Amino acid sequence: MDDNAPTSMSYKLTRSAGGLWERLQVYWQKKWFRLGAYALGAAVLGYMLLWAVLLRNMPDADALTEYESPLPTVVRDINGEPFHSYARERRVQLDYADFPPMLVRAYLSAEDKNFFQHGGIDYVGILVAIYDNLTSTGRSRGASTITQQVAKNLLLTNEYSYTRKIKEAILAYRIENALTKQQILSLYMNEIALGRQAFGVEAAAQAYFGKSTDVLELHEMAFLAALPKAPEKYSRARFEREAIGRRNWILGEMVSNGWVSQARATAAQAMPLGLIPRQAQGFKNDGGYFAEEVRRQLIERFGETAETGPYSVYAGGLWVRSSMNSRYQELTTKALRDGLLRYHGGRGWSKPLATIPMDDGKWQSRLAASNIGTDYSNWRIAVALRKRSGGAEIGFASGETGFLTTAPAALKAGDIIAVAPQGGNNFQLRTVPEVGGGMVVQNPVNGRVLAMQGGFDVRISSFNRATQAQRQPGSTIKPFVYAAALDNGMTPSSIVVDAPYCVWQGASLGQKCFRNFSGGGAGPQTLRWGLEQSRNLMTVRAASDAGMENVANTFRAMSIGDYPPYLSFALGAGETTVLKMTNAYSMLVNHGRELKPTLIDFVQSRTGRVIWPKDWKPCQGCNLKDWDGKPMPRFRPGGKQVMDPVTAYQVVHMLEGVVQRGTATILRDLNRPLFGKTGTTNGPTNVWFIGGTPNLIAGVYLGFDQPRNMGGYAQGGSIAAPIFKQFARDALAGMPRLPFTAPEGVHLVRIDRKTGKRVYGAWPDDNDPKGAVIWEAFKAETEPKRTIRNDELEKREDKPKQKDSTSSNVDPARGAQDGVAAATQRDQEFMTSEGGIY
């Protein structure tokens, strides 16, 4: 082999990992190191699992620092007095300083006596509870602290599991770091469920004892502290013994803790429970339909539950100032109810208010759950239990029973009925009228709704016939037809023929002929007379002359309804509500300026901030005790002009004649300036009256919910107007008799009421509503030019008043010719001094 031949070689290069890895390899050989590494890995893995299962979705304890209890919404009337509350739970929130110290000690004795010593978890208490539960055969002792209960009640669910208990303990620790002890205790005592739909100690004190916490006796405080363990059990009469036992145990614990003397505890232990029967919250039962309409509007604006926003109706704790006048509401409710009963008359009982099952004996709870009730007179709601000889046995929601002395053959067990006491334990059957109706009272200056009644009783039928019932308005719509006529060339003294009228409505509708309510016709008459006497034929002719497009536009502008331009709608064939019609009449009094009917003045949050309307501002200086020398606050009129103000006044002035000599003369003896219009729809199926004074307008209708004939005798003037009269007699008592104000541009002229011609030398007689001469309102340059001769007036039975006793300077000795001349001169002087404008 040649020594100089090349040889084959290979090399392997390696890099040292350094001393750390070598040291780890060395340590890994040691048993203690491997065990430590395994433990660390298990801890990391355990934490990851704990985070994935528990901590990842754990509620934030810091959220409790801004927690607000769900509170009910309270509604106040126009004077600021509460009259209704929207609540599914009884809740009254107190600050910690408001809780009586002895009540706090009662709860600590019952639930967590070491509350002020532990940090959220009472380890000593847990050991004691375990020992007691193992060695005692009596009552088991819980181990959850008040902080843990707050965590469960406010941040977790009631699910019973070890996972929840672990979360509860973790959250309790976090809560103790986020809140003070006083804040935690306040949350607990304001939120704890205590039965009877009461949450928190103040609500429970009202529910069980009818008093506030600051006047509770010691035994009453101990009973409230017993409730968290079993609220639905201890609040029932059949578990009274158990409730007293739990209460007395708490009193004993208070002695052991040194918070009350043995003598005082012994005296308290001897007391009965003293629970009052279940009862509704202490608000007046006024304005049920009004309150329900307010609730509907609030839900539409703010939502119903806490999930829908911070200002929800059932959780936001709102304070609502409404426009309801409690006195007017009471009068409205009574007037409508009395009117419904008058119409119902002697009709017998026809059907029950509702029916509940009776097969399992749970009639009492079912009757209570039906929420059917009434506050009319001394009536009560009962359920028929069983027929008996001569009558029937009945039961009430309170559990009481009685005897119905006369039971109709159709009555059966389970029927819910209205009854009235007859003496002893006997009752008489009462019939809730089947006919329905609605009534609204409104301020025509600002549109505020002052009262609303939508039926006999909201707890019998919640359907609000004042806002929800779409009914034909009948003749109450005629004033707006005449308003369109006045805007299109007519005047109150224009002559319209009251005679049969037919119109061709096209190939599809054919020829339509109209008739008066009483049939026949009266020939040529003034426009005023047609409205006062509610003549259909004259109304149709006026609508035709004005143009039905213009009439329909007037209906639309006055927010009555959006109807097609057919003549039948001029007689009230369209549908609307009593609220819309009342508001339209209010706009007439408001000189044709738009009004929006409102039930809510403003809404405040639980902190007192006004949250609606957004542009709300307080009236500075409006409630000063004494005048400060500065100008009086004045408000600009709101709303756009939707009708000529002179036209609006002309219609009001004509409607005053409806009361004086038309279809509503039943109201004349109220002896004050009034305007209004009756209405009766075909059938008749509805009867109406709408009208009032310069500062109070009311509208009412009666009719069956499923429209049917009310009887040929039914008319607005005989059924609806008396309801208004009953209300107005009391509502207007003591109020000044103010005339309707005329806007600028109105010319008042004396005319002959029958012919519409201008009159000189004669004056209206205020004491004779059917006199020949009346004041009539005209627009400028539309006054009648023709006059009626004095000899024509002398021949008529309704002779006019010939002179004004306060201003006549006529000398009778100078003869008739000089007298007429002097009277004419006086007229001219009067018009000159007054400007002819009112």
Coordinates of N, CA and C in Angstrom, one line a residue, residues 90-225:
R90 N -93.1 43.2 46.8 CA -93.1 44.3 47.8 C -91.6 44.6 48.1
R91 N -91.2 45.9 47.9 CA -89.9 46.3 48.2 C -89.9 47.7 48.7
V92 N -89.1 48.0 49.8 CA -88.9 49.3 50.3 C -87.4 49.3 50.8
Q93 N -86.6 50.2 50.2 CA -85.2 50.2 50.5 C -84.9 51.2 51.6
L94 N -84.1 50.7 52.6 CA -83.7 51.5 53.7 C -82.1 51.6 53.7
D95 N -81.6 52.7 54.3 CA -80.2 52.8 54.6 C -79.9 52.1 55.9
Y96 N -78.6 51.8 56.0 CA -78.2 51.0 57.2 C -78.6 51.7 58.5
A97 N -78.5 53.0 58.5 CA -78.9 53.8 59.7 C -80.3 53.7 60.0
D98 N -81.2 53.3 59.1 CA -82.6 53.3 59.3 C -83.1 52.0 59.9
F99 N -82.2 50.9 59.9 CA -82.6 49.7 60.5 C -82.5 49.8 62.0
P100 N -83.6 49.4 62.8 CA -83.5 49.4 64.2 C -82.4 48.4 64.7
P101 N -81.5 48.9 65.6 CA -80.4 48.0 66.1 C -80.9 46.7 66.6
M102 N -82.0 46.6 67.3 CA -82.5 45.3 67.8 C -82.9 44.4 66.7
L103 N -83.4 44.9 65.6 CA -83.8 44.1 64.4 C -82.5 43.5 63.8
V104 N -81.5 44.3 63.7 CA -80.2 43.8 63.2 C -79.7 42.7 64.1
R105 N -79.7 42.9 65.4 CA -79.2 41.8 66.3 C -80.1 40.5 66.2
A106 N -81.4 40.7 65.9 CA -82.2 39.5 65.8 C -81.8 38.7 64.5
Y107 N -81.5 39.4 63.4 CA -81.0 38.7 62.2 C -79.6 38.1 62.4
L108 N -78.7 38.8 63.1 CA -77.4 38.2 63.4 C -77.5 37.0 64.3
S109 N -78.4 37.0 65.2 CA -78.6 35.9 66.1 C -79.1 34.7 65.3
A110 N -80.0 34.9 64.4 CA -80.6 33.8 63.6 C -79.7 33.3 62.5
E111 N -78.9 34.2 61.9 CA -78.2 33.8 60.7 C -76.6 33.8 60.8
D112 N -76.1 34.8 61.6 CA -74.6 34.9 61.5 C -74.1 35.8 62.7
K113 N -74.0 35.2 63.9 CA -73.7 36.0 65.1 C -72.3 36.5 65.0
N114 N -71.4 35.9 64.3 CA -70.0 36.3 64.2 C -69.7 37.2 62.9
F115 N -70.8 37.8 62.4 CA -70.7 38.5 61.1 C -69.6 39.6 61.2
F116 N -69.6 40.4 62.3 CA -68.6 41.5 62.3 C -67.2 41.0 62.7
Q117 N -67.0 39.7 62.9 CA -65.6 39.2 63.2 C -65.0 38.4 62.0
H118 N -65.8 37.8 61.2 CA -65.2 36.9 60.2 C -64.9 37.7 58.9
G119 N -64.2 37.1 58.0 CA -63.9 37.8 56.7 C -64.7 37.3 55.5
G120 N -65.8 36.8 55.8 CA -66.7 36.3 54.7 C -67.1 34.9 54.9
I121 N -66.1 34.1 55.5 CA -66.4 32.7 55.8 C -66.1 32.5 57.3
D122 N -67.0 31.9 58.0 CA -66.9 31.7 59.4 C -66.4 30.3 59.7
Y123 N -65.1 30.1 59.7 CA -64.6 28.8 59.9 C -64.9 28.2 61.2
V124 N -64.9 29.0 62.3 CA -65.3 28.5 63.6 C -66.8 28.1 63.5
G125 N -67.6 28.9 62.9 CA -69.0 28.6 62.8 C -69.3 27.3 62.0
I126 N -68.4 27.0 61.0 CA -68.6 25.8 60.2 C -68.3 24.6 61.1
L127 N -67.2 24.7 61.9 CA -66.8 23.5 62.8 C -67.9 23.3 63.8
V128 N -68.5 24.4 64.4 CA -69.5 24.3 65.4 C -70.8 23.7 64.8
A129 N -71.1 24.1 63.5 CA -72.3 23.6 62.9 C -72.1 22.1 62.6
I130 N -70.9 21.7 62.1 CA -70.7 20.2 61.9 C -70.8 19.4 63.2
Y131 N -70.3 19.9 64.2 CA -70.3 19.2 65.5 C -71.8 19.1 66.0
D132 N -72.5 20.3 65.9 CA -73.9 20.3 66.4 C -74.8 19.3 65.6
N133 N -74.6 19.3 64.2 CA -75.4 18.5 63.4 C -75.1 17.0 63.6
L134 N -73.9 16.7 64.0 CA -73.5 15.3 64.3 C -74.0 14.8 65.6
T135 N -74.1 15.7 66.6 CA -74.4 15.3 68.0 C -75.8 15.6 68.4
S136 N -76.5 16.4 67.6 CA -77.9 16.8 68.0 C -78.9 16.1 67.1
T137 N -80.0 15.8 67.7 CA -81.1 15.2 66.9 C -82.2 16.3 66.6
G138 N -81.9 17.5 67.0 CA -82.9 18.6 66.9 C -82.6 19.4 65.6
R139 N -82.9 20.7 65.7 CA -82.8 21.6 64.5 C -81.4 21.6 64.0
S140 N -81.1 21.5 62.7 CA -79.8 21.5 62.1 C -79.4 23.0 62.0
R141 N -78.1 23.2 62.1 CA -77.5 24.5 62.1 C -76.8 24.8 60.8
G142 N -77.1 25.9 60.1 CA -76.4 26.2 58.9 C -75.1 26.8 59.1
A143 N -74.3 26.8 58.0 CA -72.9 27.3 58.1 C -72.6 28.5 57.2
S144 N -73.6 28.9 56.4 CA -73.4 30.0 55.5 C -73.5 31.3 56.2
T145 N -72.6 32.2 56.0 CA -72.6 33.5 56.6 C -73.5 34.5 55.8
I146 N -73.8 35.6 56.4 CA -74.7 36.6 55.7 C -74.0 37.0 54.4
T147 N -72.7 37.1 54.4 CA -72.0 37.5 53.2 C -72.1 36.5 52.1
Q148 N -72.1 35.2 52.5 CA -72.3 34.1 51.5 C -73.7 34.2 51.0
Q149 N -74.7 34.5 51.8 CA -76.1 34.6 51.4 C -76.2 35.7 50.4
V150 N -75.5 36.9 50.6 CA -75.6 38.0 49.7 C -75.0 37.5 48.4
A151 N -73.9 36.8 48.4 CA -73.3 36.3 47.2 C -74.3 35.4 46.4
K152 N -74.9 34.5 47.1 CA -75.9 33.6 46.5 C -77.1 34.4 46.0
N153 N -77.7 35.3 46.8 CA -78.9 35.9 46.3 C -78.7 36.9 45.2
L154 N -77.6 37.6 45.2 CA -77.4 38.7 44.2 C -76.5 38.3 43.1
L155 N -75.6 37.4 43.2 CA -74.6 37.1 42.2 C -74.7 35.7 41.6
L156 N -75.3 34.8 42.3 CA -75.4 33.4 41.9 C -76.9 33.0 41.8
T157 N -77.1 31.7 41.6 CA -78.4 31.1 41.5 C -78.7 30.3 42.8
N158 N -79.9 29.7 42.9 CA -80.2 28.9 44.0 C -79.9 27.4 43.8
E159 N -79.2 27.2 42.7 CA -78.8 25.8 42.4 C -78.0 25.2 43.6
Y160 N -78.4 24.0 43.9 CA -77.7 23.3 45.1 C -76.6 22.4 44.5
S161 N -75.4 22.8 44.6 CA -74.3 22.0 44.2 C -73.0 22.4 44.9
Y162 N -72.0 21.5 44.9 CA -70.7 21.8 45.5 C -70.0 23.0 44.7
T163 N -70.2 23.0 43.4 CA -69.7 24.1 42.6 C -70.2 25.4 43.0
R164 N -71.5 25.5 43.2 CA -72.1 26.8 43.7 C -71.5 27.2 45.0
K165 N -71.4 26.2 45.9 CA -70.9 26.5 47.3 C -69.4 27.0 47.2
I166 N -68.6 26.5 46.3 CA -67.3 26.9 46.2 C -67.3 28.4 45.7
K167 N -68.1 28.6 44.6 CA -68.2 30.0 44.1 C -68.7 30.9 45.2
E168 N -69.6 30.5 46.0 CA -70.2 31.3 47.0 C -69.1 31.7 48.0
A169 N -68.2 30.8 48.4 CA -67.2 31.1 49.4 C -66.1 32.0 48.8
I170 N -65.8 31.8 47.5 CA -64.8 32.7 46.8 C -65.4 34.1 46.8
L171 N -66.7 34.2 46.3 CA -67.3 35.5 46.2 C -67.4 36.2 47.6
A172 N -67.7 35.5 48.6 CA -67.9 36.0 49.9 C -66.6 36.7 50.3
Y173 N -65.4 36.1 50.1 CA -64.1 36.7 50.4 C -63.9 38.0 49.6
R174 N -64.3 37.9 48.3 CA -64.1 39.1 47.5 C -65.1 40.3 47.9
I175 N -66.3 39.9 48.3 CA -67.3 40.9 48.7 C -66.8 41.6 49.9
E176 N -66.2 40.9 50.9 CA -65.7 41.5 52.1 C -64.6 42.5 51.8
N177 N -63.8 42.3 50.7 CA -62.8 43.2 50.3 C -63.3 44.4 49.5
A178 N -64.5 44.3 49.0 CA -65.1 45.3 48.1 C -66.1 46.2 48.9
L179 N -66.7 45.7 49.9 CA -67.8 46.5 50.6 C -67.5 46.5 52.1
T180 N -68.0 47.4 52.8 CA -68.0 47.5 54.3 C -69.0 46.5 54.8
K181 N -68.8 46.2 56.1 CA -69.8 45.3 56.8 C -71.2 45.9 56.8
Q182 N -71.3 47.2 57.0 CA -72.6 47.9 57.0 C -73.3 47.8 55.6
Q183 N -72.4 48.0 54.5 CA -73.0 47.9 53.2 C -73.5 46.4 52.9
I184 N -72.7 45.5 53.3 CA -73.2 44.1 53.1 C -74.5 43.8 53.8
L185 N -74.5 44.2 55.1 CA -75.7 44.0 55.9 C -77.0 44.7 55.3
S186 N -76.7 45.9 54.7 CA -77.8 46.7 54.1 C -78.3 45.9 52.9
L187 N -77.4 45.4 52.1 CA -77.8 44.6 50.9 C -78.7 43.4 51.4
Y188 N -78.2 42.7 52.4 CA -78.9 41.5 52.9 C -80.3 41.9 53.4
M189 N -80.4 42.9 54.2 CA -81.7 43.2 54.8 C -82.7 43.9 53.9
N190 N -82.2 44.4 52.8 CA -83.1 45.0 51.8 C -83.5 44.0 50.7
E191 N -82.7 42.9 50.6 CA -83.0 42.0 49.5 C -83.5 40.6 49.9
I192 N -83.4 40.2 51.1 CA -83.8 38.9 51.5 C -85.3 38.6 51.3
A193 N -85.6 37.5 50.7 CA -87.0 37.1 50.5 C -87.7 36.6 51.7
L194 N -88.8 37.3 52.1 CA -89.4 37.0 53.4 C -90.9 36.6 53.3
G195 N -91.3 36.1 52.1 CA -92.7 35.6 51.9 C -93.7 36.7 51.7
R196 N -94.9 36.3 51.3 CA -96.0 37.3 50.9 C -95.5 38.3 49.9
Q197 N -94.6 37.9 49.0 CA -94.0 38.7 47.9 C -93.3 39.9 48.5
A198 N -92.8 39.8 49.8 CA -92.1 40.9 50.4 C -90.6 40.6 50.3
F199 N -89.8 41.6 49.9 CA -88.4 41.5 49.8 C -87.8 42.6 50.7
G200 N -87.0 42.2 51.7 CA -86.5 43.2 52.6 C -87.3 43.4 53.8
V201 N -86.7 43.8 54.9 CA -87.4 43.8 56.2 C -88.5 44.9 56.3
E202 N -88.3 46.0 55.6 CA -89.4 47.0 55.7 C -90.6 46.6 55.0
A203 N -90.5 46.0 53.8 CA -91.6 45.5 53.1 C -92.3 44.3 53.9
A204 N -91.5 43.5 54.5 CA -92.0 42.4 55.3 C -92.8 42.9 56.5
A205 N -92.3 43.9 57.2 CA -93.0 44.5 58.3 C -94.3 45.0 57.9
Q206 N -94.4 45.6 56.8 CA -95.7 46.1 56.3 C -96.6 45.0 55.9
A207 N -96.1 43.9 55.3 CA -96.9 42.8 54.9 C -97.4 41.9 56.0
Y208 N -96.7 41.8 57.1 CA -97.1 40.9 58.2 C -97.7 41.6 59.4
F209 N -97.3 42.9 59.6 CA -97.8 43.6 60.8 C -98.4 44.9 60.4
G210 N -98.4 45.3 59.2 CA -99.0 46.6 58.8 C -98.4 47.8 59.4
K211 N -97.1 47.7 59.7 CA -96.4 48.8 60.4 C -95.0 48.9 59.8
S212 N -94.3 50.0 60.1 CA -92.9 50.1 59.7 C -91.9 49.5 60.7
T213 N -90.7 49.3 60.3 CA -89.7 48.6 61.2 C -89.4 49.4 62.4
D214 N -89.5 50.7 62.3 CA -89.1 51.5 63.5 C -90.1 51.4 64.6
V215 N -91.3 50.8 64.5 CA -92.2 50.7 65.5 C -92.5 49.2 65.9
L216 N -91.7 48.3 65.4 CA -91.9 46.9 65.7 C -91.6 46.6 67.1
E217 N -92.3 45.6 67.7 CA -92.0 45.1 69.0 C -91.0 44.0 68.9
L218 N -90.4 43.6 70.0 CA -89.3 42.7 70.0 C -89.7 41.3 69.4
H219 N -90.9 40.8 69.8 CA -91.3 39.5 69.3 C -91.6 39.6 67.8
E220 N -92.0 40.8 67.3 CA -92.2 40.9 65.8 C -90.9 40.9 65.1
M221 N -89.9 41.6 65.7 CA -88.6 41.6 65.0 C -88.0 40.1 65.0
A222 N -88.2 39.4 66.0 CA -87.7 38.0 66.1 C -88.4 37.2 65.0
F223 N -89.7 37.4 64.8 CA -90.5 36.7 63.8 C -89.9 37.0 62.4
L224 N -89.7 38.2 62.1 CA -89.1 38.6 60.8 C -87.7 37.9 60.6
A225 N -86.9 37.8 61.7 CA -85.6 37.2 61.6 C -85.8 35.7 61.4

